[in-house]
Amino acid sequence: DAKTTQPNSMESNEEEPVHLPCNHSTISGTDYIHWYRQLPSQGPEYVIHGLTSNVNNRMASLAIAEDRKSSTLILHRATLRDAAVYYCILFYGSSNTGKLIFGQGTTLQVKP
Amino acid sequence: EAQVTQNPRYLITVTGKKLTVTCSQNMNHEYMSWYRQDPGLGLRQIYYSMNVEVTDKGDVPEGYKVSRKEKRNFPLILESPSPNQTSLYFCASSLARGRSYEQYFGPGTRLTVT
């Protein structure tokens, strides 16, 4: 199964950029990279996803390495509301299944 | 409002007493999935469904059943709950096969089995 590896925790100061890394060295050519975050006492929410090219949306940017073995979620200006667990996941396999492996995620702390 | 709903939100039950947690979405999504979340273990997929009458096992399917008779509903059934199924459960849905579309998660169901 294609899996992801993330640091357990990271810290950031408010209003500074945050770069959250994810390693997915066994990714297959047709796997999309998705990022979700989970605020305390809530269900996960979608942040961004991509395949090969870098992606931007109103919440964040996703930078994908050229070999696709790693990616970085970029929060351009962290706010206290961004304190959450961030999950990097792959949609498993090239066989177009719906199996997902979430991993442990990175707990982001934002300091005022 | 587009949403995934789960019922009940909280449930305390006893070992062996069959229960069903319902999940419903109003977005006409093909893909639906169940997860459990335990401290230190993150989110683990239990079962998923690519469309009506199509279901498959995730990483931790033992002790659970699902059905997908209608597109909007995807109930999770515990035929004989045990204490190790005490957990926080999330249902999610998305368009198509879920690969390139965002998943919408429900608010969660906290289950305690004594």
CSV table of C-alpha atoms in Angstrom, one decimal:
chain,number,residue,atom,x,y,z
A,1,ASP,CA,0.0,0.0,0.0
A,2,ALA,CA,1.2,3.5,-0.8
A,3,LYS,CA,1.8,5.3,2.5
A,4,THR,CA,2.7,8.7,3.7
A,5,THR,CA,5.2,9.9,6.3
A,6,GLN,CA,4.8,13.2,8.2
A,7,PRO,CA,6.4,14.8,11.2
A,8,ASN,CA,4.4,14.2,14.3
A,9,SER,CA,4.3,17.9,15.2
A,10,MET,CA,5.3,21.4,14.1
A,11,GLU,CA,5.2,24.9,15.6
A,12,SER,CA,4.6,28.2,13.9
A,13,ASN,CA,4.2,31.8,14.9
A,14,GLU,CA,1.0,33.6,14.0
A,15,GLU,CA,1.1,35.4,10.6
A,16,GLU,CA,4.2,33.5,9.5
A,17,PRO,CA,4.3,31.0,6.6
A,18,VAL,CA,4.2,27.3,7.5
A,19,HIS,CA,5.6,24.5,5.4
A,20,LEU,CA,4.2,21.1,6.2
A,21,PRO,CA,6.1,18.2,4.6
A,22,CYS,CA,4.9,14.8,3.5
A,23,ASN,CA,6.9,11.9,2.1
A,24,HIS,CA,5.3,9.4,-0.2
A,25,SER,CA,8.1,7.6,-1.8
A,26,THR,CA,6.0,4.6,-3.0
A,27,ILE,CA,3.4,6.7,-4.8
A,28,SER,CA,2.2,5.3,-8.0
A,29,GLY,CA,1.8,7.3,-11.2
A,30,THR,CA,-1.9,7.8,-11.0
A,31,ASP,CA,-2.2,8.5,-7.2
A,32,TYR,CA,-3.5,11.9,-6.3
A,33,ILE,CA,-2.1,13.7,-3.2
A,34,HIS,CA,-4.7,15.0,-0.9
A,35,TRP,CA,-4.4,17.1,2.3
A,36,TYR,CA,-7.0,17.3,5.0
A,37,ARG,CA,-7.0,19.0,8.4
A,38,GLN,CA,-8.9,18.2,11.6
A,39,LEU,CA,-9.7,20.9,14.0
A,40,PRO,CA,-10.3,19.9,17.7
A,41,SER,CA,-13.6,18.0,18.2
A,42,GLN,CA,-14.5,18.2,14.5
A,43,GLY,CA,-14.4,15.9,11.5
A,44,PRO,CA,-11.6,16.3,8.9
A,45,GLU,CA,-12.0,18.9,6.3
A,46,TYR,CA,-10.6,19.1,2.8
A,47,VAL,CA,-7.7,21.5,2.2
A,48,ILE,CA,-6.2,20.9,-1.2
A,49,HIS,CA,-5.2,18.1,-3.7
A,50,GLY,CA,-3.0,17.7,-6.7
A,51,LEU,CA,-1.4,15.2,-9.1
A,52,THR,CA,1.8,16.6,-10.6
A,53,SER,CA,1.6,20.4,-10.8
A,54,ASN,CA,1.7,22.8,-7.9
A,55,VAL,CA,-1.8,23.9,-6.8
A,56,ASN,CA,-3.2,27.0,-5.1
A,57,ASN,CA,-6.6,27.7,-3.5
A,58,ARG,CA,-7.9,30.1,-1.0
A,59,MET,CA,-6.8,28.0,1.9
A,60,ALA,CA,-3.3,26.9,1.0
A,61,SER,CA,-0.8,26.0,-1.7
A,62,LEU,CA,0.5,22.5,-2.5
A,63,ALA,CA,4.0,22.1,-3.8
A,64,ILE,CA,4.7,18.7,-5.4
A,65,ALA,CA,8.3,17.5,-6.0
A,66,GLU,CA,9.2,16.7,-9.5
A,67,ASP,CA,9.6,13.0,-8.8
A,68,ARG,CA,6.3,13.1,-6.8
A,69,LYS,CA,7.9,11.3,-3.9
A,70,SER,CA,7.2,14.2,-1.5
A,71,SER,CA,5.0,17.3,-1.2
A,72,THR,CA,4.6,20.3,1.0
A,73,LEU,CA,1.5,22.0,2.2
A,74,ILE,CA,2.1,25.8,2.5
A,75,LEU,CA,-0.1,28.0,4.7
A,76,HIS,CA,1.0,31.5,3.7
A,77,ARG,CA,0.1,33.2,6.9
A,78,ALA,CA,-0.8,31.0,9.8
A,79,THR,CA,-3.6,32.1,12.1
A,80,LEU,CA,-4.6,30.6,15.4
A,81,ARG,CA,-7.5,29.0,13.6
A,82,ASP,CA,-5.0,26.9,11.6
A,83,ALA,CA,-4.0,25.0,14.7
A,84,ALA,CA,-5.1,21.4,13.8
A,85,VAL,CA,-3.9,18.0,12.7
A,86,TYR,CA,-2.9,18.0,9.1
A,87,TYR,CA,-3.1,14.7,7.1
A,88,CYS,CA,-1.4,14.0,3.8
A,89,ILE,CA,-3.1,11.0,2.1
A,90,LEU,CA,-2.9,9.2,-1.2
A,91,PHE,CA,-5.7,7.5,-3.0
A,92,TYR,CA,-4.4,4.0,-3.0
A,93,GLY,CA,-3.0,2.2,-6.1
A,94,SER,CA,-3.4,2.5,-9.8
A,95,SER,CA,-6.3,0.1,-9.8
A,96,ASN,CA,-8.8,2.9,-9.2
A,97,THR,CA,-9.9,1.6,-5.8
A,98,GLY,CA,-11.4,3.7,-3.1
A,99,LYS,CA,-9.0,2.5,-0.3
A,100,LEU,CA,-7.4,5.3,1.7
A,101,ILE,CA,-4.7,5.3,4.3
A,102,PHE,CA,-4.5,8.4,6.5
A,103,GLY,CA,-1.5,8.0,8.6
A,104,GLN,CA,-0.8,9.9,11.9
A,105,GLY,CA,-0.8,13.4,10.6
A,106,THR,CA,1.1,16.5,11.8
A,107,THR,CA,-0.1,18.4,14.8
A,108,LEU,CA,0.4,22.1,14.0
A,109,GLN,CA,0.7,24.5,16.9
A,110,VAL,CA,0.4,28.2,16.2
A,111,LYS,CA,1.8,30.6,18.7
A,112,PRO,CA,0.4,34.1,19.1
B,1,GLU,CA,-26.8,23.0,2.6
B,2,ALA,CA,-24.5,20.3,1.4
B,3,GLN,CA,-23.7,18.0,4.3
B,4,VAL,CA,-23.0,14.5,5.6
B,5,THR,CA,-25.1,13.6,8.7
B,6,GLN,CA,-24.5,10.9,11.2
B,7,ASN,CA,-26.8,9.5,13.8
B,8,PRO,CA,-26.5,9.1,16.7
B,9,ARG,CA,-23.8,11.5,17.6
B,10,TYR,CA,-23.2,9.7,20.9
B,11,LEU,CA,-24.0,6.2,21.9
B,12,ILE,CA,-23.2,4.1,24.9
B,13,THR,CA,-24.1,0.4,24.6
B,14,VAL,CA,-23.3,-3.0,26.0
B,15,THR,CA,-21.3,-5.8,24.6
B,16,GLY,CA,-23.2,-7.9,22.1
B,17,LYS,CA,-26.1,-5.6,21.5
B,18,LYS,CA,-26.4,-5.0,17.8
B,19,LEU,CA,-26.4,-1.4,16.7
B,20,THR,CA,-26.5,0.7,13.5
B,21,VAL,CA,-24.9,4.1,12.9
B,22,THR,CA,-26.5,5.8,10.0
B,23,CYS,CA,-24.8,8.1,7.5
B,24,SER,CA,-26.6,10.2,4.9
B,25,GLN,CA,-25.4,12.7,2.3
B,26,ASN,CA,-27.4,15.1,0.2
B,27,MET,CA,-24.8,15.8,-2.5
B,28,ASN,CA,-25.6,12.8,-4.8
B,29,HIS,CA,-22.1,11.5,-4.2
B,30,GLU,CA,-21.1,8.0,-5.5
B,31,TYR,CA,-18.3,7.4,-3.1
B,32,MET,CA,-18.9,6.9,0.7
B,33,SER,CA,-16.6,5.6,3.4
B,34,TRP,CA,-16.4,4.9,7.1
B,35,TYR,CA,-13.4,5.6,9.4
B,36,ARG,CA,-12.7,5.1,13.0
B,37,GLN,CA,-10.3,7.3,15.0
B,38,ASP,CA,-8.5,6.2,18.1
B,39,PRO,CA,-5.9,8.1,20.1
B,40,GLY,CA,-2.4,7.4,18.7
B,41,LEU,CA,-3.7,5.5,15.7
B,42,GLY,CA,-5.1,8.3,13.6
B,43,LEU,CA,-8.0,7.7,11.1
B,44,ARG,CA,-8.4,4.2,9.8
B,45,GLN,CA,-10.7,3.2,7.0
B,46,ILE,CA,-13.3,0.5,7.8
B,47,TYR,CA,-15.3,0.1,4.6
B,48,TYR,CA,-16.0,2.1,1.5
B,49,SER,CA,-18.5,2.1,-1.3
B,50,MET,CA,-17.9,3.2,-4.8
B,51,ASN,CA,-21.6,3.2,-5.7
B,52,VAL,CA,-24.9,1.6,-4.9
B,53,GLU,CA,-24.5,-2.1,-4.1
B,54,VAL,CA,-20.7,-1.9,-4.4
B,55,THR,CA,-18.8,-2.1,-1.1
B,56,ASP,CA,-15.3,-3.1,-0.2
B,57,LYS,CA,-13.1,-3.5,2.9
B,58,GLY,CA,-10.8,-0.9,4.1
B,59,ASP,CA,-7.9,-1.4,6.6
B,60,VAL,CA,-9.9,-2.5,9.7
B,61,PRO,CA,-13.2,-4.2,8.6
B,62,GLU,CA,-13.4,-6.9,11.2
B,63,GLY,CA,-16.5,-6.7,13.4
B,64,TYR,CA,-18.3,-4.4,11.0
B,65,LYS,CA,-20.8,-4.6,8.2
B,66,VAL,CA,-22.1,-2.1,5.8
B,67,SER,CA,-24.7,-1.8,3.1
B,68,ARG,CA,-25.4,0.6,0.2
B,69,LYS,CA,-28.9,0.1,-1.0
B,70,GLU,CA,-29.5,3.8,-1.9
B,71,LYS,CA,-27.0,6.3,-3.1
B,72,ARG,CA,-27.5,8.7,-0.2
B,73,ASN,CA,-27.2,6.2,2.7
B,74,PHE,CA,-24.4,4.1,4.0
B,75,PRO,CA,-25.1,2.6,7.4
B,76,LEU,CA,-22.4,1.0,9.6
B,77,ILE,CA,-23.6,-2.1,11.4
B,78,LEU,CA,-22.0,-3.7,14.5
B,79,GLU,CA,-23.6,-7.1,14.8
B,80,SER,CA,-22.0,-7.9,18.2
B,81,PRO,CA,-20.1,-4.9,19.5
B,82,SER,CA,-17.2,-5.4,21.8
B,83,PRO,CA,-15.2,-2.9,24.0
B,84,ASN,CA,-12.4,-2.7,21.4
B,85,GLN,CA,-14.9,-1.0,19.1
B,86,THR,CA,-15.2,1.9,21.4
B,87,SER,CA,-14.1,4.7,19.2
B,88,LEU,CA,-14.9,7.9,17.3
B,89,TYR,CA,-16.5,7.1,13.9
B,90,PHE,CA,-16.6,9.3,10.8
B,91,CYS,CA,-18.5,8.9,7.6
B,92,ALA,CA,-17.4,10.7,4.5
B,93,SER,CA,-18.6,11.1,0.9
B,94,SER,CA,-17.3,12.4,-2.4
B,95,LEU,CA,-18.0,12.5,-6.1
B,96,ALA,CA,-16.8,9.9,-8.5
B,97,ARG,CA,-14.2,7.5,-7.1
B,98,GLY,CA,-12.9,9.9,-4.6
B,99,ARG,CA,-9.4,10.1,-6.0
B,100,SER,CA,-9.5,13.5,-7.3
B,101,TYR,CA,-12.4,14.9,-5.5
B,102,GLU,CA,-12.6,16.3,-2.0
B,103,GLN,CA,-14.2,14.2,0.7
B,104,TYR,CA,-16.9,15.7,2.9
B,105,PHE,CA,-16.9,14.3,6.5
B,106,GLY,CA,-19.7,14.0,8.9
B,107,PRO,CA,-19.5,15.4,12.5
B,108,GLY,CA,-18.6,12.0,14.0
B,109,THR,CA,-20.3,9.4,16.3
B,110,ARG,CA,-18.7,8.7,19.6
B,111,LEU,CA,-19.4,5.1,20.5
B,112,THR,CA,-18.7,3.5,23.9
B,113,VAL,CA,-19.1,-0.2,24.3
B,114,THR,CA,-19.1,-1.4,27.9
